[in-house]
C-alpha cells in the first residue's frame, strides 16, 4: 500500500451506541476537523433507522451482516441486510470512490477503555495500532482475526485496512463527554498518522505491540431451558484486561454459590457483562495476552 486516497469514518453501526453516531454528525457539520491534505475523508451513519429509534438494530445486528456470501445473496431482504449491501455499494463497489481505510466507531457497556479491534494482521494496521497504544496508555489492542475475509461479518470486512474502536464503559443510548472527547482525539490521531504515512514520514522501526488475541467466549450459567441462573461475580465485574487465573471467581449463582474459572492457564477476559451480548449468549470473551515485534 503506497498511498491512502480515501478514508471512511463509520458510526452508528449499532443505533444505541451514541458516541460514534454523534461524532459522525459533528464531523459532517465541521468537515474541516477531519480534512487532511493527501486524502479524502468521508463519514457514514451506518444504521440511521436504528439510531432514530435508539435501538441496537431494527431487525438484525448490522455488524453481523457483512459476510461475503450474504452480501451476494439476493434473497436476504431484512432492513439491516439491505443496509449492509448499500454500505458496500457506497464504500467499495465504485472503484473511483472506493475507500482504502475504514474506521468503525463503537461503544460498550463493559469496562473496555479505548480498545482497537483488529480483524486481520495487515502490517499497516499493526504498526498503526502500536503507534496509537504508544501515544496513549489508555489504548489496548484486541485481535479477533478471521481465517479469511469470507468469514468476517463486520463492516471492517469491506476493507483490508482499518479497524473498529470500542470505548466504555457507557450505557446504551447515552453520551458521556469524556469518552466522546477521547474517541474524537483517537480519530484525529489515526488521520494524522495516515497523513504522515502518505507523506513518507513514518519510519519502519522495531516496535513491540501488546496484543490480546481472541481465544473463546463464555456463556452465563444457564438452566436446560436456557434461562440464566447466575451473574458475573463481583470480584470479576469491571476487570476487563486483568488476569483471570484458574480457581478465580467467575460467576455468582442466584443461590449465592461461586463458580470459578476452571481453565488450565491464565486468560485475560474482555467484554465482561456487555449488555448487548446477553442475546448472543456471551458473558465475556477470553483472550491470550502476548507481546509481538512488528
mmCIF file of C-alpha atoms in Angstrom:
data_model
loop_
_atom_site.group_PDB
_atom_site.id
_atom_site.type_symbol
_atom_site.label_atom_id
_atom_site.label_comp_id
_atom_site.label_asym_id
_atom_site.label_seq_id
_atom_site.Cartn_x
_atom_site.Cartn_y
_atom_site.Cartn_z
ATOM 1 C CA UNK A 1 0.000 0.000 0.000
ATOM 2 C CA UNK A 2 1.759 3.118 -1.229
ATOM 3 C CA UNK A 3 -0.983 5.716 -0.898
ATOM 4 C CA UNK A 4 -4.225 6.071 1.015
ATOM 5 C CA UNK A 5 -6.661 8.121 -1.021
ATOM 6 C CA UNK A 6 -9.976 7.756 0.801
ATOM 7 C CA UNK A 7 -10.809 7.109 4.450
ATOM 8 C CA UNK A 8 -14.262 6.299 5.811
ATOM 9 C CA UNK A 9 -15.287 7.049 9.383
ATOM 10 C CA UNK A 10 -18.359 4.965 10.246
ATOM 11 C CA UNK A 11 -20.574 5.493 13.286
ATOM 12 C CA UNK A 12 -23.947 4.264 14.441
ATOM 13 C CA UNK A 13 -23.417 0.732 13.151
ATOM 14 C CA UNK A 14 -25.342 -0.014 16.314
ATOM 15 C CA UNK A 15 -28.059 2.588 16.714
ATOM 16 C CA UNK A 16 -27.898 2.881 20.507
ATOM 17 C CA UNK A 17 -24.140 3.490 20.601
ATOM 18 C CA UNK A 18 -24.351 7.257 20.598
ATOM 19 C CA UNK A 19 -20.669 8.215 20.828
ATOM 20 C CA UNK A 20 -19.851 7.212 17.259
ATOM 21 C CA UNK A 21 -23.205 8.297 15.849
ATOM 22 C CA UNK A 22 -22.970 11.826 17.234
ATOM 23 C CA UNK A 23 -19.303 12.118 16.274
ATOM 24 C CA UNK A 24 -20.363 11.372 12.707
ATOM 25 C CA UNK A 25 -22.884 14.204 12.938
ATOM 26 C CA UNK A 26 -20.213 16.529 14.321
ATOM 27 C CA UNK A 27 -17.719 15.629 11.597
ATOM 28 C CA UNK A 28 -20.371 16.025 8.908
ATOM 29 C CA UNK A 29 -21.102 19.526 10.189
ATOM 30 C CA UNK A 30 -17.470 20.518 10.784
ATOM 31 C CA UNK A 31 -15.724 18.676 7.964
ATOM 32 C CA UNK A 32 -12.534 20.707 8.372
ATOM 33 C CA UNK A 33 -11.840 18.690 11.544
ATOM 34 C CA UNK A 34 -11.259 15.518 9.529
ATOM 35 C CA UNK A 35 -9.798 17.096 6.382
ATOM 36 C CA UNK A 36 -6.214 16.132 5.593
ATOM 37 C CA UNK A 37 -4.173 17.294 2.570
ATOM 38 C CA UNK A 38 -3.329 13.934 0.996
ATOM 39 C CA UNK A 39 -6.616 12.007 1.217
ATOM 40 C CA UNK A 40 -10.376 12.435 1.291
ATOM 41 C CA UNK A 41 -12.279 11.608 4.489
ATOM 42 C CA UNK A 42 -15.937 10.620 4.284
ATOM 43 C CA UNK A 43 -18.412 9.947 7.088
ATOM 44 C CA UNK A 44 -21.226 7.423 7.233
ATOM 45 C CA UNK A 45 -24.050 6.962 9.729
ATOM 46 C CA UNK A 46 -24.397 3.241 9.157
ATOM 47 C CA UNK A 47 -27.782 2.439 10.690
ATOM 48 C CA UNK A 48 -29.927 5.591 10.644
ATOM 49 C CA UNK A 49 -33.234 3.834 11.383
ATOM 50 C CA UNK A 50 -31.855 2.097 14.468
ATOM 51 C CA UNK A 51 -30.221 5.342 15.588
ATOM 52 C CA UNK A 52 -33.514 7.217 15.223
ATOM 53 C CA UNK A 53 -35.231 4.536 17.305
ATOM 54 C CA UNK A 54 -32.430 4.415 19.899
ATOM 55 C CA UNK A 55 -32.059 0.678 19.355
ATOM 56 C CA UNK A 56 -29.051 -1.514 18.583
ATOM 57 C CA UNK A 57 -30.737 -2.684 15.404
ATOM 58 C CA UNK A 58 -34.149 -2.823 13.744
ATOM 59 C CA UNK A 59 -34.279 -6.460 12.610
ATOM 60 C CA UNK A 60 -30.762 -7.894 12.729
ATOM 61 C CA UNK A 61 -27.344 -6.871 14.059
ATOM 62 C CA UNK A 62 -25.872 -4.828 11.203
ATOM 63 C CA UNK A 63 -22.329 -5.671 12.260
ATOM 64 C CA UNK A 64 -23.063 -9.338 11.537
ATOM 65 C CA UNK A 65 -24.414 -8.707 8.020
ATOM 66 C CA UNK A 66 -21.183 -8.319 6.032
ATOM 67 C CA UNK A 67 -20.355 -11.931 5.257
ATOM 68 C CA UNK A 68 -19.401 -12.055 1.602
ATOM 69 C CA UNK A 69 -21.934 -14.778 0.878
ATOM 70 C CA UNK A 70 -24.719 -12.726 2.495
ATOM 71 C CA UNK A 71 -23.823 -9.563 0.603
ATOM 72 C CA UNK A 72 -24.103 -11.572 -2.622
ATOM 73 C CA UNK A 73 -27.392 -13.272 -1.681
ATOM 74 C CA UNK A 74 -30.334 -11.507 -3.403
ATOM 75 C CA UNK A 75 -32.884 -13.311 -1.203
ATOM 76 C CA UNK A 76 -31.759 -11.591 2.016
ATOM 77 C CA UNK A 77 -34.020 -8.599 2.493
ATOM 78 C CA UNK A 78 -34.212 -7.515 6.130
ATOM 79 C CA UNK A 79 -33.560 -3.837 6.789
ATOM 80 C CA UNK A 80 -30.015 -4.402 8.064
ATOM 81 C CA UNK A 81 -29.180 -6.887 5.309
ATOM 82 C CA UNK A 82 -30.216 -4.351 2.685
ATOM 83 C CA UNK A 83 -28.360 -1.626 4.576
ATOM 84 C CA UNK A 84 -25.174 -3.726 4.537
ATOM 85 C CA UNK A 85 -25.454 -4.099 0.776
ATOM 86 C CA UNK A 86 -25.988 -0.352 0.455
ATOM 87 C CA UNK A 87 -22.913 0.354 2.593
ATOM 88 C CA UNK A 88 -20.899 -1.999 0.411
ATOM 89 C CA UNK A 89 -22.044 -0.072 -2.658
ATOM 90 C CA UNK A 90 -21.165 3.272 -1.053
ATOM 91 C CA UNK A 91 -17.737 2.311 0.260
ATOM 92 C CA UNK A 92 -16.259 -0.243 -2.101
ATOM 93 C CA UNK A 93 -18.294 -1.002 -5.234
ATOM 94 C CA UNK A 94 -17.430 2.184 -7.136
ATOM 95 C CA UNK A 95 -13.730 1.922 -7.972
ATOM 96 C CA UNK A 96 -13.393 5.696 -8.248
ATOM 97 C CA UNK A 97 -14.912 6.150 -4.783
ATOM 98 C CA UNK A 98 -13.528 3.008 -3.142
ATOM 99 C CA UNK A 99 -12.229 3.573 0.374
ATOM 100 C CA UNK A 100 -8.761 2.441 1.423
ATOM 101 C CA UNK A 101 -9.306 2.559 5.183
ATOM 102 C CA UNK A 102 -12.398 2.089 7.398
ATOM 103 C CA UNK A 103 -12.560 3.295 10.999
ATOM 104 C CA UNK A 104 -15.720 1.963 12.680
ATOM 105 C CA UNK A 105 -16.716 3.683 15.944
ATOM 106 C CA UNK A 106 -18.396 1.645 18.697
ATOM 107 C CA UNK A 107 -19.107 1.902 22.405
ATOM 108 C CA UNK A 108 -19.550 -0.740 25.085
ATOM 109 C CA UNK A 109 -21.236 -1.134 28.449
ATOM 110 C CA UNK A 110 -18.196 -3.181 29.519
ATOM 111 C CA UNK A 111 -15.086 -1.593 31.027
ATOM 112 C CA UNK A 112 -13.173 -1.697 27.730
ATOM 113 C CA UNK A 113 -11.472 1.699 27.962
ATOM 114 C CA UNK A 114 -10.228 2.515 24.462
ATOM 115 C CA UNK A 115 -9.941 -0.756 22.557
ATOM 116 C CA UNK A 116 -8.772 -1.252 18.984
ATOM 117 C CA UNK A 117 -10.369 -4.324 17.406
ATOM 118 C CA UNK A 118 -8.237 -5.846 14.673
ATOM 119 C CA UNK A 119 -9.836 -8.304 12.266
ATOM 120 C CA UNK A 120 -6.597 -9.071 10.445
ATOM 121 C CA UNK A 121 -2.842 -8.687 10.846
ATOM 122 C CA UNK A 122 -2.052 -6.346 7.949
ATOM 123 C CA UNK A 123 1.336 -4.729 8.701
ATOM 124 C CA UNK A 124 -0.051 -1.190 8.457
ATOM 125 C CA UNK A 125 -2.869 -1.994 10.887
ATOM 126 C CA UNK A 126 -0.351 -3.452 13.342
ATOM 127 C CA UNK A 127 2.025 -0.504 13.009
ATOM 128 C CA UNK A 128 -0.802 1.985 13.466
ATOM 129 C CA UNK A 129 -2.118 0.088 16.498
ATOM 130 C CA UNK A 130 1.380 0.048 18.001
ATOM 131 C CA UNK A 131 1.755 3.773 17.398
ATOM 132 C CA UNK A 132 -1.624 4.589 18.953
ATOM 133 C CA UNK A 133 -1.019 2.407 22.015
ATOM 134 C CA UNK A 134 2.389 4.075 22.416
ATOM 135 C CA UNK A 135 0.851 7.547 22.204
ATOM 136 C CA UNK A 136 -1.933 6.720 24.674
ATOM 137 C CA UNK A 137 -1.526 4.202 27.520
ATOM 138 C CA UNK A 138 -5.346 4.007 27.637
ATOM 139 C CA UNK A 139 -5.437 2.081 24.351
ATOM 140 C CA UNK A 140 -5.460 -1.710 24.210
ATOM 141 C CA UNK A 141 -5.472 -3.904 21.132
ATOM 142 C CA UNK A 142 -7.797 -6.903 20.754
ATOM 143 C CA UNK A 143 -7.252 -9.164 17.748
ATOM 144 C CA UNK A 144 -10.063 -11.428 16.601
ATOM 145 C CA UNK A 145 -8.585 -12.377 13.244
ATOM 146 C CA UNK A 146 -10.658 -14.455 10.850
ATOM 147 C CA UNK A 147 -9.161 -17.207 8.706
ATOM 148 C CA UNK A 148 -10.399 -15.434 5.599
ATOM 149 C CA UNK A 149 -12.319 -12.317 4.675
ATOM 150 C CA UNK A 150 -15.254 -14.569 3.732
ATOM 151 C CA UNK A 151 -15.684 -15.421 7.429
ATOM 152 C CA UNK A 152 -15.697 -11.810 8.661
ATOM 153 C CA UNK A 153 -19.245 -10.477 9.283
ATOM 154 C CA UNK A 154 -18.159 -6.987 10.418
ATOM 155 C CA UNK A 155 -18.251 -3.750 8.435
ATOM 156 C CA UNK A 156 -14.430 -3.823 8.507
ATOM 157 C CA UNK A 157 -14.559 -6.868 6.228
ATOM 158 C CA UNK A 158 -15.139 -4.433 3.370
ATOM 159 C CA UNK A 159 -11.583 -3.118 3.532
ATOM 160 C CA UNK A 160 -8.255 -4.721 4.421
ATOM 161 C CA UNK A 161 -7.032 -1.571 6.129
ATOM 162 C CA UNK A 162 -8.711 -0.182 9.219
ATOM 163 C CA UNK A 163 -10.320 -1.415 12.409
ATOM 164 C CA UNK A 164 -13.059 -0.757 14.926
ATOM 165 C CA UNK A 165 -12.685 1.038 18.216
ATOM 166 C CA UNK A 166 -14.718 0.198 21.317
ATOM 167 C CA UNK A 167 -14.971 2.754 24.128
ATOM 168 C CA UNK A 168 -16.514 2.189 27.508
ATOM 169 C CA UNK A 169 -17.980 1.713 29.943
ATOM 170 C CA UNK A 170 -21.010 3.680 28.867
ATOM 171 C CA UNK A 171 -24.712 2.868 28.964
ATOM 172 C CA UNK A 172 -26.576 2.286 25.735
ATOM 173 C CA UNK A 173 -28.299 5.386 24.381
ATOM 174 C CA UNK A 174 -26.122 7.756 26.411
ATOM 175 C CA UNK A 175 -23.432 10.339 25.626
ATOM 176 C CA UNK A 176 -20.517 10.781 28.021
ATOM 177 C CA UNK A 177 -18.311 13.796 27.317
ATOM 178 C CA UNK A 178 -15.044 12.200 28.440
ATOM 179 C CA UNK A 179 -15.428 9.178 26.164
ATOM 180 C CA UNK A 180 -16.699 11.378 23.333
ATOM 181 C CA UNK A 181 -13.575 13.528 23.584
ATOM 182 C CA UNK A 182 -11.253 10.543 23.874
ATOM 183 C CA UNK A 183 -12.816 8.964 20.791
ATOM 184 C CA UNK A 184 -12.507 12.209 18.847
ATOM 185 C CA UNK A 185 -8.837 12.517 19.834
ATOM 186 C CA UNK A 186 -8.348 8.917 18.720
ATOM 187 C CA UNK A 187 -9.877 9.686 15.307
ATOM 188 C CA UNK A 188 -7.592 12.686 14.854
ATOM 189 C CA UNK A 189 -4.547 10.585 15.799
ATOM 190 C CA UNK A 190 -5.497 7.969 13.176
ATOM 191 C CA UNK A 191 -5.986 10.588 10.466
ATOM 192 C CA UNK A 192 -2.714 12.314 11.357
ATOM 193 C CA UNK A 193 -0.853 9.004 11.176
ATOM 194 C CA UNK A 194 -2.330 8.204 7.756
ATOM 195 C CA UNK A 195 -1.340 11.674 6.550
ATOM 196 C CA UNK A 196 2.217 11.044 7.716
ATOM 197 C CA UNK A 197 2.145 7.640 6.034
ATOM 198 C CA UNK A 198 1.183 9.248 2.727
ATOM 199 C CA UNK A 199 3.997 11.778 3.143
ATOM 200 C CA UNK A 200 6.501 9.003 3.788
ATOM 201 C CA UNK A 201 7.342 10.454 7.191
ATOM 202 C CA UNK A 202 6.817 7.320 9.274
ATOM 203 C CA UNK A 203 9.972 5.250 9.602
ATOM 204 C CA UNK A 204 9.946 1.485 9.974
ATOM 205 C CA UNK A 205 11.154 0.671 13.463
ATOM 206 C CA UNK A 206 11.221 -2.409 15.630
ATOM 207 C CA UNK A 207 8.284 -1.864 17.958
ATOM 208 C CA UNK A 208 6.622 -4.102 20.485
ATOM 209 C CA UNK A 209 2.847 -4.370 20.435
ATOM 210 C CA UNK A 210 0.837 -5.892 23.281
ATOM 211 C CA UNK A 211 -1.980 -7.928 21.755
ATOM 212 C CA UNK A 212 -4.961 -9.601 23.353
ATOM 213 C CA UNK A 213 -5.708 -12.480 20.985
ATOM 214 C CA UNK A 214 -9.205 -13.965 20.982
ATOM 215 C CA UNK A 215 -9.457 -17.460 22.432
ATOM 216 C CA UNK A 216 -13.133 -18.218 23.120
ATOM 217 C CA UNK A 217 -16.382 -16.922 24.566
ATOM 218 C CA UNK A 218 -18.066 -17.936 27.822
ATOM 219 C CA UNK A 219 -21.819 -18.005 28.360
ATOM 220 C CA UNK A 220 -23.672 -17.272 31.588
ATOM 221 C CA UNK A 221 -24.696 -20.186 33.813
ATOM 222 C CA UNK A 222 -27.961 -21.419 32.337
ATOM 223 C CA UNK A 223 -30.629 -23.995 33.047
ATOM 224 C CA UNK A 224 -31.635 -26.576 30.460
ATOM 225 C CA UNK A 225 -34.407 -24.271 29.243
ATOM 226 C CA UNK A 226 -31.856 -21.545 28.543
ATOM 227 C CA UNK A 227 -32.691 -19.229 31.441
ATOM 228 C CA UNK A 228 -29.813 -17.615 33.312
ATOM 229 C CA UNK A 229 -29.248 -18.669 36.919
ATOM 230 C CA UNK A 230 -26.078 -16.708 37.650
ATOM 231 C CA UNK A 231 -24.292 -13.405 37.030
ATOM 232 C CA UNK A 232 -20.755 -12.063 36.765
ATOM 233 C CA UNK A 233 -19.031 -12.452 40.116
ATOM 234 C CA UNK A 234 -18.456 -9.134 41.927
ATOM 235 C CA UNK A 235 -14.707 -9.821 42.018
ATOM 236 C CA UNK A 236 -14.626 -10.088 38.215
ATOM 237 C CA UNK A 237 -17.031 -7.288 37.279
ATOM 238 C CA UNK A 238 -15.257 -4.384 35.503
ATOM 239 C CA UNK A 239 -11.952 -6.320 35.487
ATOM 240 C CA UNK A 240 -11.586 -6.320 31.704
ATOM 241 C CA UNK A 241 -7.991 -6.937 30.594
ATOM 242 C CA UNK A 242 -6.994 -8.210 34.027
ATOM 243 C CA UNK A 243 -5.609 -11.707 34.512
ATOM 244 C CA UNK A 244 -8.090 -14.453 35.354
ATOM 245 C CA UNK A 245 -6.318 -17.419 36.904
ATOM 246 C CA UNK A 246 -7.516 -20.993 37.388
ATOM 247 C CA UNK A 247 -9.677 -21.076 40.510
ATOM 248 C CA UNK A 248 -10.604 -17.371 40.384
ATOM 249 C CA UNK A 249 -14.315 -16.490 40.780
ATOM 250 C CA UNK A 250 -16.229 -16.060 37.502
ATOM 251 C CA UNK A 251 -19.936 -16.245 38.326
ATOM 252 C CA UNK A 252 -22.221 -15.936 41.326
ATOM 253 C CA UNK A 253 -25.398 -18.006 41.144
ATOM 254 C CA UNK A 254 -28.730 -16.787 42.445
ATOM 255 C CA UNK A 255 -28.393 -19.190 45.382
ATOM 256 C CA UNK A 256 -25.076 -17.491 46.266
ATOM 257 C CA UNK A 257 -22.705 -20.173 45.017
ATOM 258 C CA UNK A 258 -19.449 -19.180 43.342
ATOM 259 C CA UNK A 259 -18.465 -20.706 40.009
ATOM 260 C CA UNK A 260 -14.724 -20.459 39.438
ATOM 261 C CA UNK A 261 -12.656 -20.397 36.273
ATOM 262 C CA UNK A 262 -11.635 -23.985 35.578
ATOM 263 C CA UNK A 263 -9.261 -23.438 32.674
ATOM 264 C CA UNK A 264 -5.738 -24.804 32.720
ATOM 265 C CA UNK A 265 -3.954 -21.472 32.239
ATOM 266 C CA UNK A 266 -4.332 -17.756 32.846
ATOM 267 C CA UNK A 267 -6.541 -15.780 30.464
ATOM 268 C CA UNK A 268 -7.491 -12.127 30.119
ATOM 269 C CA UNK A 269 -11.283 -11.625 29.855
ATOM 270 C CA UNK A 270 -12.814 -8.685 27.993
ATOM 271 C CA UNK A 271 -16.358 -7.543 27.143
ATOM 272 C CA UNK A 272 -17.291 -8.657 30.655
ATOM 273 C CA UNK A 273 -21.061 -8.368 31.134
ATOM 274 C CA UNK A 274 -21.602 -6.483 27.865
ATOM 275 C CA UNK A 275 -25.328 -5.676 27.736
ATOM 276 C CA UNK A 276 -25.637 -6.295 24.004
ATOM 277 C CA UNK A 277 -24.164 -9.780 24.310
ATOM 278 C CA UNK A 278 -26.824 -11.302 26.571
ATOM 279 C CA UNK A 279 -28.831 -12.197 23.472
ATOM 280 C CA UNK A 280 -25.731 -13.734 21.908
ATOM 281 C CA UNK A 281 -25.025 -15.976 24.897
ATOM 282 C CA UNK A 282 -21.741 -14.263 25.721
ATOM 283 C CA UNK A 283 -20.839 -13.313 29.278
ATOM 284 C CA UNK A 284 -17.257 -12.462 28.317
ATOM 285 C CA UNK A 285 -14.567 -13.130 25.743
ATOM 286 C CA UNK A 286 -11.357 -14.826 26.847
ATOM 287 C CA UNK A 287 -8.072 -13.676 25.351
ATOM 288 C CA UNK A 288 -4.388 -14.544 25.438
ATOM 289 C CA UNK A 289 -2.005 -11.688 26.150
ATOM 290 C CA UNK A 290 1.212 -11.555 24.170
ATOM 291 C CA UNK A 291 3.845 -9.106 23.000
ATOM 292 C CA UNK A 292 4.863 -9.177 19.340
ATOM 293 C CA UNK A 293 7.581 -7.328 17.474
ATOM 294 C CA UNK A 294 6.432 -5.536 14.349
#
